Short mmCIF file of C-alpha atoms and ligand atoms in Angstrom, two decimals:
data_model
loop_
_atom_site.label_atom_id
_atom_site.label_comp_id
_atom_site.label_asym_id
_atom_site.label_seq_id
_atom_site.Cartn_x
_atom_site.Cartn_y
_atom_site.Cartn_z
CA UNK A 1 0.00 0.00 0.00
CA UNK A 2 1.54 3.56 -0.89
CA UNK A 3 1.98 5.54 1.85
CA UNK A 4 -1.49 8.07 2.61
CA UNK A 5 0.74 11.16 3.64
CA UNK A 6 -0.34 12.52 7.09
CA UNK A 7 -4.17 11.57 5.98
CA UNK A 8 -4.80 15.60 5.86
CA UNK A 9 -7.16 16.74 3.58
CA UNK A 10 -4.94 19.62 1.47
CA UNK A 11 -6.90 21.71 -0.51
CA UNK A 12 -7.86 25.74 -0.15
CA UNK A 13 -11.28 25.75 -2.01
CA UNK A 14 -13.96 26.83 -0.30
CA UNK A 15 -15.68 23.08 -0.76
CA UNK A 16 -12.64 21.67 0.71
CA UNK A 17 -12.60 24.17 3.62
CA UNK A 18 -16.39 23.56 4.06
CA UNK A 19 -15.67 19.66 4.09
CA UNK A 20 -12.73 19.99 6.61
CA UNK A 21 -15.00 22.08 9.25
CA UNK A 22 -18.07 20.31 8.94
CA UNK A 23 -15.91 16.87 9.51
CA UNK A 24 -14.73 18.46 13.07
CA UNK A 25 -18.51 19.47 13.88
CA UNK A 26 -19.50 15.74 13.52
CA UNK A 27 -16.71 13.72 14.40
CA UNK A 28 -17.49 14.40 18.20
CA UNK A 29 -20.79 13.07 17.30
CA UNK A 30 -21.17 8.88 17.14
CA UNK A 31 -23.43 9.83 14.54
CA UNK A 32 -23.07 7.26 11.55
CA UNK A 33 -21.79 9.45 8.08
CA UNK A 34 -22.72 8.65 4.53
CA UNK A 35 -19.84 10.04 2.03
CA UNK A 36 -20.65 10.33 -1.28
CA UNK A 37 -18.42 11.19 -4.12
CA UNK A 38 -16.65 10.19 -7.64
CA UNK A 39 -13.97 7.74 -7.67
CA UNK A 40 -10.91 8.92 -6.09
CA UNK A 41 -12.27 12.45 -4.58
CA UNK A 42 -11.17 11.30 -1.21
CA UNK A 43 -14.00 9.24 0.67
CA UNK A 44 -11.63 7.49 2.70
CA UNK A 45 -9.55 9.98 3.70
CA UNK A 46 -12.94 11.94 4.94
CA UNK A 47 -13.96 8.95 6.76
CA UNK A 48 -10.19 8.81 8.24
CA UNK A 49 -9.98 12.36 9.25
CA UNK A 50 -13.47 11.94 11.33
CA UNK A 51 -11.87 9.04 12.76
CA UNK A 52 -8.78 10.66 14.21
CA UNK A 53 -10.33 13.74 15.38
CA UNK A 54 -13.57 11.62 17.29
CA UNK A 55 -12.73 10.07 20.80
CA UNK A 56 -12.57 7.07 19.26
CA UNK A 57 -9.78 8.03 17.83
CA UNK A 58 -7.29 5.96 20.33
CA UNK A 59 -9.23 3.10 18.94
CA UNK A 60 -9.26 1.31 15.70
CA UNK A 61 -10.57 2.24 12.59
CA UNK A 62 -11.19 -0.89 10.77
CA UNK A 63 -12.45 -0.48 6.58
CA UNK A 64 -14.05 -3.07 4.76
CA UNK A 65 -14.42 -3.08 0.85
CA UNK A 66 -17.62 -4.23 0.57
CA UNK A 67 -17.02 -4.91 -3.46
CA UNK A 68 -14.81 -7.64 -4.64
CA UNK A 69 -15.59 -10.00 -1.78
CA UNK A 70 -18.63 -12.49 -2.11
CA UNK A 71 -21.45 -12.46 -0.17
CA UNK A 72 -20.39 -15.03 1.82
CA UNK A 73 -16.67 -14.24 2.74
CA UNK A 74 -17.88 -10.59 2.87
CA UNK A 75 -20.07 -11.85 5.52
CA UNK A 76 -17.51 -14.03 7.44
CA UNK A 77 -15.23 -10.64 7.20
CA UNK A 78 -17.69 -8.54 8.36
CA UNK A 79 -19.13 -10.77 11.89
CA UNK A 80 -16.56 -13.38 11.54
CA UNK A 81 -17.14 -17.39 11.80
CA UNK A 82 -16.68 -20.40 13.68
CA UNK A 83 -14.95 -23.06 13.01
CA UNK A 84 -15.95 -25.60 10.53
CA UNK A 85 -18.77 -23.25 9.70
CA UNK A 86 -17.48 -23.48 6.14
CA UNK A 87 -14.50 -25.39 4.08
CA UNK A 88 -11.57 -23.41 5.40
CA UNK A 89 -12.92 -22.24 8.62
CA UNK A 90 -10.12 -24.37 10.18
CA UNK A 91 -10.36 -21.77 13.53
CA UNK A 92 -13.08 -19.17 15.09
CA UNK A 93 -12.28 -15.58 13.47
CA UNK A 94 -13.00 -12.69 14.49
CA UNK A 95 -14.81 -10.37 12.70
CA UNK A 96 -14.10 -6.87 11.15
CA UNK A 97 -16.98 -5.63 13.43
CA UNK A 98 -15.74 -6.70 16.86
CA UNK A 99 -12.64 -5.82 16.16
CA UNK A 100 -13.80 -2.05 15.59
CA UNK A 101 -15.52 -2.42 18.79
CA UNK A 102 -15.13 1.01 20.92
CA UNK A 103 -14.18 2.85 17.17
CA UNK A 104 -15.18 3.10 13.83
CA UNK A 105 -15.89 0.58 11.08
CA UNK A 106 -15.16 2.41 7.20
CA UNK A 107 -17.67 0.57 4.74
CA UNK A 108 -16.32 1.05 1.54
CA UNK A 109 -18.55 0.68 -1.72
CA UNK A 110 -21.47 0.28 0.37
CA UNK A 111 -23.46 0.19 -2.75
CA UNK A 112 -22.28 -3.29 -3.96
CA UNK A 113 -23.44 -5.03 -0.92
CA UNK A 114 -26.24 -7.58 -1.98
CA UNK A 115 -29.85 -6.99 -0.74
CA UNK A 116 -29.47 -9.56 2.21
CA UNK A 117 -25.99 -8.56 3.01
CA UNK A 118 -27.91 -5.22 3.52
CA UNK A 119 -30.58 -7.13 5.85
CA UNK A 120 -27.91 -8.39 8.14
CA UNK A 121 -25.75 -4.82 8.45
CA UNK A 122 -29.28 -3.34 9.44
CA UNK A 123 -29.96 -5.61 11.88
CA UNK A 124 -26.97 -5.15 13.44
CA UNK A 125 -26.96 -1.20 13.21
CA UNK A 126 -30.23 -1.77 15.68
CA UNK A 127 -28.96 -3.78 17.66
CA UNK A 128 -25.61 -3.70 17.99
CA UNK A 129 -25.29 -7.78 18.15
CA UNK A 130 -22.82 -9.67 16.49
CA UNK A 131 -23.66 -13.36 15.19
CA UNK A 132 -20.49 -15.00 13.81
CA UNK A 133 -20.88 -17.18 10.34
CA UNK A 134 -22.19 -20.90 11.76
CA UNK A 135 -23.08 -19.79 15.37
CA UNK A 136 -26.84 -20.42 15.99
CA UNK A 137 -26.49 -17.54 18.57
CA UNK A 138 -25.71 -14.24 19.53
CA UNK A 139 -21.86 -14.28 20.67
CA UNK A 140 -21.28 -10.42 21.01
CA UNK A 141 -22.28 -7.14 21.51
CA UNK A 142 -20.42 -4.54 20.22
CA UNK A 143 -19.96 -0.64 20.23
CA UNK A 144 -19.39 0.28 16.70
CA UNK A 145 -19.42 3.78 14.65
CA UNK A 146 -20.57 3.16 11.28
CA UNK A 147 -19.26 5.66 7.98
CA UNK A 148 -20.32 4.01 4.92
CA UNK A 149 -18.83 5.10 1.43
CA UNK A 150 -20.41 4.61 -2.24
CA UNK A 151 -19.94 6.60 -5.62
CA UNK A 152 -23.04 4.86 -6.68
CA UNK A 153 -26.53 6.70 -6.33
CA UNK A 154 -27.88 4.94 -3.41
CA UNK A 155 -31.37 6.89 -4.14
CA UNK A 156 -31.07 5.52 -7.65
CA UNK A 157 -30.38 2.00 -6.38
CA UNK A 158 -33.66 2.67 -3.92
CA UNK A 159 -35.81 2.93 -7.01
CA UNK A 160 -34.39 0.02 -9.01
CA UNK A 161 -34.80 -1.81 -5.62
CA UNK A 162 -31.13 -2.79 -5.39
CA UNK A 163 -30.35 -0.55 -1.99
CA UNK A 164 -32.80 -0.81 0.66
CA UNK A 165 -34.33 2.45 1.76
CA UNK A 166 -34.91 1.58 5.56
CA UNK A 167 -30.92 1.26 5.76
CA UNK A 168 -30.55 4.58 3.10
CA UNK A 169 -32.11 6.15 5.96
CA UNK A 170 -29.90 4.47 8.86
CA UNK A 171 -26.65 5.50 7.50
CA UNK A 172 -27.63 8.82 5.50
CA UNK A 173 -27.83 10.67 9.23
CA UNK A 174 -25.38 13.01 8.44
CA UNK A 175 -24.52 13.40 4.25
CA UNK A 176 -21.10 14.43 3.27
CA UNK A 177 -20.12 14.60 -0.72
CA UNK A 178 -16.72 15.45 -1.96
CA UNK A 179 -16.93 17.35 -4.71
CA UNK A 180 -14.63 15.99 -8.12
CA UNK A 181 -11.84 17.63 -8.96
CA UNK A 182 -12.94 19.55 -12.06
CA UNK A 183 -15.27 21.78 -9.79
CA UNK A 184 -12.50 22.67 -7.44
CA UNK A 185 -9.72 23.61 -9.22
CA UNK A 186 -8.04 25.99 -6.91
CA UNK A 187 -6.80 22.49 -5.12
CA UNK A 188 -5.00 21.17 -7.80
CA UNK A 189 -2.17 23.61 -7.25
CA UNK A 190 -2.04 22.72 -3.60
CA UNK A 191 -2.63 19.06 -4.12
CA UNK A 192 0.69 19.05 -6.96
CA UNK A 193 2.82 20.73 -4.11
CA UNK A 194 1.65 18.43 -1.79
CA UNK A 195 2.35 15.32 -3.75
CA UNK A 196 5.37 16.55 -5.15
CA UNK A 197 6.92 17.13 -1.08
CA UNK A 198 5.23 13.47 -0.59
CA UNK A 199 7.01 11.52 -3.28
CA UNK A 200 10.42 13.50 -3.26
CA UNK A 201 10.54 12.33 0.35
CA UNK A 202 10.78 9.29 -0.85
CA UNK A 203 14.54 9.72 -1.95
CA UNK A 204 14.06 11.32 -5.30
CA UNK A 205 15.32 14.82 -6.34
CA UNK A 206 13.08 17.46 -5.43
CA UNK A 207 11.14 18.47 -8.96
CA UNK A 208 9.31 21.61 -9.65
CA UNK A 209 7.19 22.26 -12.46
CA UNK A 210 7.88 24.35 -15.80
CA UNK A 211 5.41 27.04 -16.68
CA UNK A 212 3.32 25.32 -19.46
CA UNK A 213 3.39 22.20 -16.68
CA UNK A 214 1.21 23.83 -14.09
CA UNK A 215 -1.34 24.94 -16.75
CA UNK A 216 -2.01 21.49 -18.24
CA UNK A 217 -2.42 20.15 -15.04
CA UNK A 218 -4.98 22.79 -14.17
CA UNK A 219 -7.05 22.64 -17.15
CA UNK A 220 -7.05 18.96 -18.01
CA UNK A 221 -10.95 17.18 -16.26
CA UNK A 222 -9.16 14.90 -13.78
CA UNK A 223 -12.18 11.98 -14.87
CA UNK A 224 -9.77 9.84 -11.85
CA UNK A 225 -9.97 12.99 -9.35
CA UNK A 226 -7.25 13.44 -6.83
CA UNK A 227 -6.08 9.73 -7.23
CA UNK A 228 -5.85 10.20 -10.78
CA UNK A 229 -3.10 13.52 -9.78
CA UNK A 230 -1.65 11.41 -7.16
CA UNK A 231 -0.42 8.60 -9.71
CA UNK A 232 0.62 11.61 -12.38
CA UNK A 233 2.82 13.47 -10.21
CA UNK A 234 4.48 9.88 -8.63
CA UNK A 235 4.88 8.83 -12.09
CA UNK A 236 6.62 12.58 -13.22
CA UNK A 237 8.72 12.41 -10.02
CA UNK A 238 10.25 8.66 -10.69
CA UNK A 239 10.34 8.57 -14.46
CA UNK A 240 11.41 12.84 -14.90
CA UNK A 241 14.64 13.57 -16.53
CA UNK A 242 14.64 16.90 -16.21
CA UNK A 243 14.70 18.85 -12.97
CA UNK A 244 11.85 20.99 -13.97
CA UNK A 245 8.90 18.56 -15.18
CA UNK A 246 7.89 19.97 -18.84
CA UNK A 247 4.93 19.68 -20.50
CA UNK A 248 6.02 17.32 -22.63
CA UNK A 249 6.51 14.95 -19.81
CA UNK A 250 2.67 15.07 -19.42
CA UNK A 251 0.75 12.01 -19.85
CA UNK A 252 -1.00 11.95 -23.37
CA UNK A 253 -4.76 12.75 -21.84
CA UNK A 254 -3.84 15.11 -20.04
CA UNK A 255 -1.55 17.12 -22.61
CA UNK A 256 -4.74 16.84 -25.04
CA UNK A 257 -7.93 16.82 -22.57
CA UNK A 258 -7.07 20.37 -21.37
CA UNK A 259 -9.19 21.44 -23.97
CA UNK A 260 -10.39 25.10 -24.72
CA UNK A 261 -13.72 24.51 -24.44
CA UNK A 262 -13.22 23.96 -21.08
CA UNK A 263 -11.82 28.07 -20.45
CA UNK A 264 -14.25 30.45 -20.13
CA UNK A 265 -15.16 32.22 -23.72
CA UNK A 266 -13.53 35.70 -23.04
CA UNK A 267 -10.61 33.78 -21.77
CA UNK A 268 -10.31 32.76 -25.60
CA UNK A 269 -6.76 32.89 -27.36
CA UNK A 270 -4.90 35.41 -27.90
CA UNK A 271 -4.87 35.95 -31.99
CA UNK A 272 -2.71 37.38 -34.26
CA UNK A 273 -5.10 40.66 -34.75
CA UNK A 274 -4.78 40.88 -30.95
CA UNK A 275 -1.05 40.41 -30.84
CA UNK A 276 -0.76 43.17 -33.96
CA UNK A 277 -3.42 45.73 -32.21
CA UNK A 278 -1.50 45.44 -28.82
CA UNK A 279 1.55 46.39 -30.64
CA UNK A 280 0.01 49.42 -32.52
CA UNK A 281 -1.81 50.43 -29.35
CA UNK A 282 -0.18 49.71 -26.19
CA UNK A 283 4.06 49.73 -27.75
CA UNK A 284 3.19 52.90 -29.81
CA UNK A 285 4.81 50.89 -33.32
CA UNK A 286 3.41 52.71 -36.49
CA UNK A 287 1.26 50.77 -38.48
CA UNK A 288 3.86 51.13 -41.51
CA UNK A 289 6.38 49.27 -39.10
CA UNK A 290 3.78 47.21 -37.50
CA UNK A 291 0.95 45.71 -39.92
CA UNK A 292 2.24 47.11 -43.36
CA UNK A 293 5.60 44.91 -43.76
CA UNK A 294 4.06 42.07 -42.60
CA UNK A 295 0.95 42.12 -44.57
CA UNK A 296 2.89 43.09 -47.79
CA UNK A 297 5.39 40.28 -46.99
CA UNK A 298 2.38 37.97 -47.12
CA UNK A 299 2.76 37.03 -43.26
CA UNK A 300 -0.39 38.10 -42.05
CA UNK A 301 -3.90 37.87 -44.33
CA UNK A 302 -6.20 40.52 -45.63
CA UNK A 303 -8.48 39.48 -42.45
CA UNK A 304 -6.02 39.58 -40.48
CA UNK A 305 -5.70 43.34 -41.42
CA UNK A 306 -9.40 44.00 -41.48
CA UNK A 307 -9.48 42.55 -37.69
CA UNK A 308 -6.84 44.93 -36.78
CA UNK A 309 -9.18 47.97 -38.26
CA UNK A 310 -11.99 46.60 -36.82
CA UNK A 311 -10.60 46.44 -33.34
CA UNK A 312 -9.22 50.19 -33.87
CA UNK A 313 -12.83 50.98 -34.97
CA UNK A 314 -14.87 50.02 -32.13
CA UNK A 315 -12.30 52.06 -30.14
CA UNK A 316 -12.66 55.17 -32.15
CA UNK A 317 -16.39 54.73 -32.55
CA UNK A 318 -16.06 54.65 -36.56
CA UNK A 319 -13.93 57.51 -36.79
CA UNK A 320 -10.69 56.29 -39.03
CA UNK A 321 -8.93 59.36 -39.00
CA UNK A 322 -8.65 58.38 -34.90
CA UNK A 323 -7.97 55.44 -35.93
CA UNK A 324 -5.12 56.71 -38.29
CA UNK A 325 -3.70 58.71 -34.70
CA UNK A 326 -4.09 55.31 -32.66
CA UNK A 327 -2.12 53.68 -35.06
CA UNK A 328 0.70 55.98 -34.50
CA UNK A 329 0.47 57.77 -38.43
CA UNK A 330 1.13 61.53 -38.94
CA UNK A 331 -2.19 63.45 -39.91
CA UNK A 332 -0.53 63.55 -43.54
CA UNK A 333 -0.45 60.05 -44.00
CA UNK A 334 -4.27 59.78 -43.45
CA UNK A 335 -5.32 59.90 -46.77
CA UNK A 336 -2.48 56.86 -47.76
CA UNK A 337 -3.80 54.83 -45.26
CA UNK A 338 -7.11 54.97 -46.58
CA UNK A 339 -6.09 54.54 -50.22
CA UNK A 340 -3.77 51.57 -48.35
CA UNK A 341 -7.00 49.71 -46.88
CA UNK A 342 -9.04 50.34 -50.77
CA UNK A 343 -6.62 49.12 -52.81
CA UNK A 344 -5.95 46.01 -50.90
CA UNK A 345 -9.67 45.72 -50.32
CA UNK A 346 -9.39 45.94 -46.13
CA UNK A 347 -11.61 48.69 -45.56
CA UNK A 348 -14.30 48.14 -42.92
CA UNK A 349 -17.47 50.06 -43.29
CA UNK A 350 -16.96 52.53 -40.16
CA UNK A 351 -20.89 53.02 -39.90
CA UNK A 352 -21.19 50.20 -37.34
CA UNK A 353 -19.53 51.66 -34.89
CA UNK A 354 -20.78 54.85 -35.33
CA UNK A 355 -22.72 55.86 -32.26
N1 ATP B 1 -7.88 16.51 -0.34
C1 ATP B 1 -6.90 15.60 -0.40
N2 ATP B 1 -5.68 15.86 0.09
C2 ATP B 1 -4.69 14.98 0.02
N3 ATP B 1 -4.79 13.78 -0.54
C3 ATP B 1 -5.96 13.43 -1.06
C4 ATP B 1 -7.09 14.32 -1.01
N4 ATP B 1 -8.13 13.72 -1.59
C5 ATP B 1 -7.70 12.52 -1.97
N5 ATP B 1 -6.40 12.32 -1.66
C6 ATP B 1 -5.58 11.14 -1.96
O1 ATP B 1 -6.09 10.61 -3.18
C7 ATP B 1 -6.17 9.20 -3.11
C8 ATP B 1 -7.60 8.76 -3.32
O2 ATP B 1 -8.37 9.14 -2.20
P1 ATP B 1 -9.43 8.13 -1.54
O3 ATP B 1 -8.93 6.73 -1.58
O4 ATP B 1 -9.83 8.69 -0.25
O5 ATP B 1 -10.58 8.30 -2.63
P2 ATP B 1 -11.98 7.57 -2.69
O6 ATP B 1 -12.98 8.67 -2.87
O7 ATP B 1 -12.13 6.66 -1.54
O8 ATP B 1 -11.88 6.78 -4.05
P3 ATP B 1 -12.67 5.42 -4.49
O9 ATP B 1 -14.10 5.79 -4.66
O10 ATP B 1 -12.01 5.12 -5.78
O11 ATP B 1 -12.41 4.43 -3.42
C9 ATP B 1 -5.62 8.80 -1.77
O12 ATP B 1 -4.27 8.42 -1.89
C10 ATP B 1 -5.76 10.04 -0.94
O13 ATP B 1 -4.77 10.11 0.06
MG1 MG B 2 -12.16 4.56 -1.54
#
């Protein structure tokens, strides 16, 4: 198992903060927690951080995966078995629930536990009794709290009748989600600096991040959330050759998923009309030093021209001969700058942005 840091939840977004304050409100509580969330968000860690900050904390917390076992080892696991109960049971064992007795049992993937599985864990969330795999009796009695974990829809399950809704209602007392990754994207900074410190710990050279780096990572969807960053940045600090990590070094997905679509539309790039205006504009070139040349050497386009003129336009509410005095040209050169934008057919009819 890879080592879980010092099981803090890093993060500065305001869900994050939320998360990390309303998880010290309840873990005092022995009220049982639901946790909701997409793969990798952090479930666990949520249910760990209530753990360690409840006064249970000087007790165990025990997790069980309830997917990937079948129902009947999942059962033995959960209240344990006697021996000969089943082929194998060579020995009594103990179950995961008495041995959480006095702290907190983690139910992980509570949403793939089968209906009678379901049955059983309510019964025992009412009455606290234990009754191990082949015992015809009640052996124990145990003091258990109970934070289940699912990124299934249990209310979804409720109407397809795979989740029962008297249990829904058992462990939903208090409802925690952890929001993906993609909707909290002031962590990922955090989270890369955090992981970064985590790994390099583990005797490789510290790494920092080249410029283009950070802004992949921060626009790509994360579809794996924070486990999904966790692997990227282990995988960057074993495999990097560099000292800085370069964009290049960037898994495929993520060097292509950071789509544009995904930035804000006046966020849009930067074009070359943009690039040429700023220059007229804001560096004071002429246009004869600026746009002329380049258009003439048949580096930038007609429209490209024409966007520049338009931009200058909306400025100088249709006025060209402002226009002419933005664009750094002497009064006398008005007239050639017209007879410029004619003959190469770049004029822009200034009634637009007349106002
Ligand atoms: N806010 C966070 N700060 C630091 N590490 C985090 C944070 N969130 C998640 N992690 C790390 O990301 C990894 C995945 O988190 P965790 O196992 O808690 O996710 P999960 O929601 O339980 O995922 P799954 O549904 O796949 O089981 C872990 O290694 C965890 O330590
Ligand atoms: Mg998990």
């Amino acid at each position: 198992m890879r080592s879980q840091g010092n099981g803090e939840l890093i993060g500065t977004s305001s869900a994050i903060r939320e998360l990390i304050e309303e998880i010290g409100r309840i873990a005092t509580s022995d009220a049982k927690v639901l946790v909701t969330g997409e793969s990798g968000v952090g479930k666990e860690l949520v249910a760990t951080a209530i753990h360690r900050r409840s006064p249970r904390a000087s007790r165990q917390l025990v997790t069980v995966n309830c997917a990937g076992l079948p129902e009947t080892l999942l059962e033995s696991e959960l209240f344990g078995h006697v021996k000969g109960s089943f082929t194998g049971a060579y020995r009594d064992k103990i179950g995961k629930l008495e041995l959480a007795d006095g702290g907190t049992i983690f139910l992980d993937e509570i949403g793939e536990m089968t209906l009678r599985m379901q049955g059983m864990l309510l019964r025992f969330m009412e009455t606290g009794e234990l009754q191990k795999v082949g015992s015809d009796r009640v052996t124990t009695r145990v003091n258990v709290r109970v934070i289940a974990a699912t990124n299934k829809s249990l209310r979804d399950m409720i109407i397809k009748g795979s989740f029962r809704e008297d249990l829904y209602y058992r462990l939903n007392v208090i409802h925690l989600t952890v929001p993906a990754l993609r909707d909290r994207r002031e962590d990922i900074p955090p989270l890369i600096e955090h992981f970064l410190g985590q790994f390099t710990r583990n005797g490789h050279i510290p790494k920092a991040l080249a410029p283009g780096t950070m802004r992949l990572l921060s626009e790509y969807s994360w579809p794996g959330n924070v486990r999904e960053l966790e692997n990227v940045i282990e995988r960057l600090v074993v495999t990097g050759r560099s000292e800085a990590i370069l964009p290049e070094e960037l898994p495929m997905e993520v060097r292509m998923h950071s789509n544009v679509s995904l930035r804000p539309k006046r966020e849009r790039r930067r074009t070359v009309a943009d690039d040429l205006y700023k220059r007229l504009t804001e560096e004071r070139e002429s246009f004869w030093a600026a746009v002329y040349p380049l258009y003439m050497e048949r580096e930038i386009t007609r429209g490209n021209v024409r966007d520049v003129v338009r931009k200058g336009l909306e400025e100088a509410r249709g006025n060209y001969k402002i226009v002419a005095k933005m664009f750094n040209m002497e009064s006398r050169d008005y007239k050639r700058f017209l007879n410029f934008l004619r003959k190469h057919d770049c004029q822009v009819p200034f009634k637009e942005y007349r106002q």
